[in-house]
Coordinates of C-alpha atoms in Angstrom, one line a residue:
M1 CA -25.3 15.1 -1.1
N2 CA -24.6 11.9 0.8
T3 CA -28.1 10.7 0.0
E4 CA -27.4 11.3 -3.7
I5 CA -24.2 9.3 -3.5
A6 CA -25.9 6.6 -1.6
L7 CA -28.6 6.4 -4.4
M8 CA -25.9 6.0 -7.2
D9 CA -25.2 2.6 -8.5
T10 CA -21.8 1.0 -7.9
T11 CA -20.7 1.6 -11.5
T12 CA -21.4 5.4 -11.4
R13 CA -19.7 5.7 -8.0
S14 CA -16.5 3.9 -9.3
E15 CA -16.5 6.1 -12.4
L16 CA -16.7 9.2 -10.3
T17 CA -14.0 7.9 -8.1
A18 CA -11.7 7.3 -11.1
L19 CA -12.5 10.8 -12.5
A20 CA -11.6 12.3 -9.1
R21 CA -8.3 10.4 -9.0
E22 CA -7.5 11.5 -12.6
A23 CA -8.3 15.1 -11.7
R24 CA -5.9 14.9 -8.7
A25 CA -3.2 13.4 -10.9
L26 CA -3.6 16.2 -13.5
Q27 CA -3.5 18.8 -10.8
T28 CA -0.2 17.4 -9.5
A29 CA 1.2 17.1 -13.0
A30 CA 0.2 20.7 -13.7
G31 CA 1.9 21.9 -10.5
K32 CA 5.1 20.1 -11.4
L33 CA 5.0 21.5 -14.9
A34 CA 4.5 25.0 -13.5
D35 CA 7.5 24.5 -11.2
R36 CA 9.7 23.3 -14.1
L37 CA 8.7 26.3 -16.2
D38 CA 9.5 28.7 -13.3
R39 CA 12.9 27.2 -12.9
A40 CA 13.6 27.4 -16.6
I41 CA 12.6 31.0 -16.7
Q42 CA 14.8 31.8 -13.7
T43 CA 17.8 29.9 -15.1
A44 CA 17.4 31.6 -18.5
G45 CA 17.2 35.0 -16.8
A46 CA 20.3 34.3 -14.7
T47 CA 22.3 33.1 -17.7
D48 CA 21.3 36.1 -19.8
A49 CA 22.3 38.6 -17.1
D50 CA 25.7 36.9 -16.4
E51 CA 26.7 36.4 -20.0
T52 CA 28.8 39.0 -21.7
P53 CA 27.6 39.4 -25.3
Y54 CA 30.5 38.5 -27.5
K55 CA 28.5 38.7 -30.7
R56 CA 26.2 41.3 -32.1
A57 CA 22.9 40.5 -33.7
D58 CA 24.5 40.3 -37.1
G59 CA 27.0 37.7 -35.9
R60 CA 30.0 39.9 -35.8
L61 CA 32.1 40.1 -32.6
T62 CA 31.6 42.9 -30.2
D63 CA 34.5 44.8 -28.7
A64 CA 34.2 42.5 -25.7
G65 CA 34.2 39.5 -28.0
I66 CA 37.4 40.7 -29.8
A67 CA 39.1 41.3 -26.4
A68 CA 38.1 37.8 -25.2
V69 CA 39.3 36.2 -28.5
N70 CA 42.6 38.1 -28.1
A71 CA 42.9 36.9 -24.5
A72 CA 42.3 33.3 -25.6
F73 CA 45.1 33.6 -28.2
E74 CA 47.4 35.1 -25.6
A75 CA 46.6 32.2 -23.3
G76 CA 47.7 29.8 -26.1
A77 CA 44.4 28.7 -27.6
T78 CA 44.4 27.4 -31.1
V79 CA 42.4 28.9 -34.0
T80 CA 40.0 25.9 -33.9
E81 CA 39.6 26.1 -30.1
V82 CA 38.8 29.8 -30.4
A83 CA 36.3 29.2 -33.2
K84 CA 34.5 26.6 -31.1
Q85 CA 34.5 28.5 -27.9
F86 CA 33.1 31.7 -29.4
G87 CA 30.9 30.2 -32.0
I88 CA 32.7 31.8 -35.0
H89 CA 33.9 30.3 -38.2
V90 CA 37.5 29.0 -38.3
S91 CA 38.4 31.5 -41.0
G92 CA 37.1 34.3 -38.8
A93 CA 39.2 33.1 -35.9
S94 CA 42.2 32.8 -38.1
N95 CA 41.7 36.4 -39.3
R96 CA 41.4 37.6 -35.7
K97 CA 44.6 35.7 -34.9
K98 CA 46.5 37.5 -37.7
I99 CA 45.2 40.8 -36.5
W100 CA 46.2 39.9 -32.9
Q101 CA 49.7 38.9 -34.0
A102 CA 50.1 42.1 -35.9
M103 CA 49.0 44.1 -32.9
A104 CA 51.4 42.2 -30.6
A105 CA 54.3 42.8 -33.0
T106 CA 53.8 46.6 -32.8
R107 CA 53.9 46.7 -29.0

């Protein structure tokens, strides 16, 4: 192979050298991309496992979500804060607060 390279003209040799350099750069970039994707997958998996589902697929609060909203109201959170924190509409948070207040009054 060395004889073949020796017989190549200078232009061909420099073009092959440039291609080899580009191939190494692509290999490095592909490795970095694979690492980033692995981290993203691990992070998403960890977040999904740790997160308590407060909402059902239809958007309604689960029992855990209702308990968390009630706890937020008990801690003094406003309707707007609860709506933002749990990703629900302000009117939904207001309705939950009325229910929470009625339940608290009967205790």
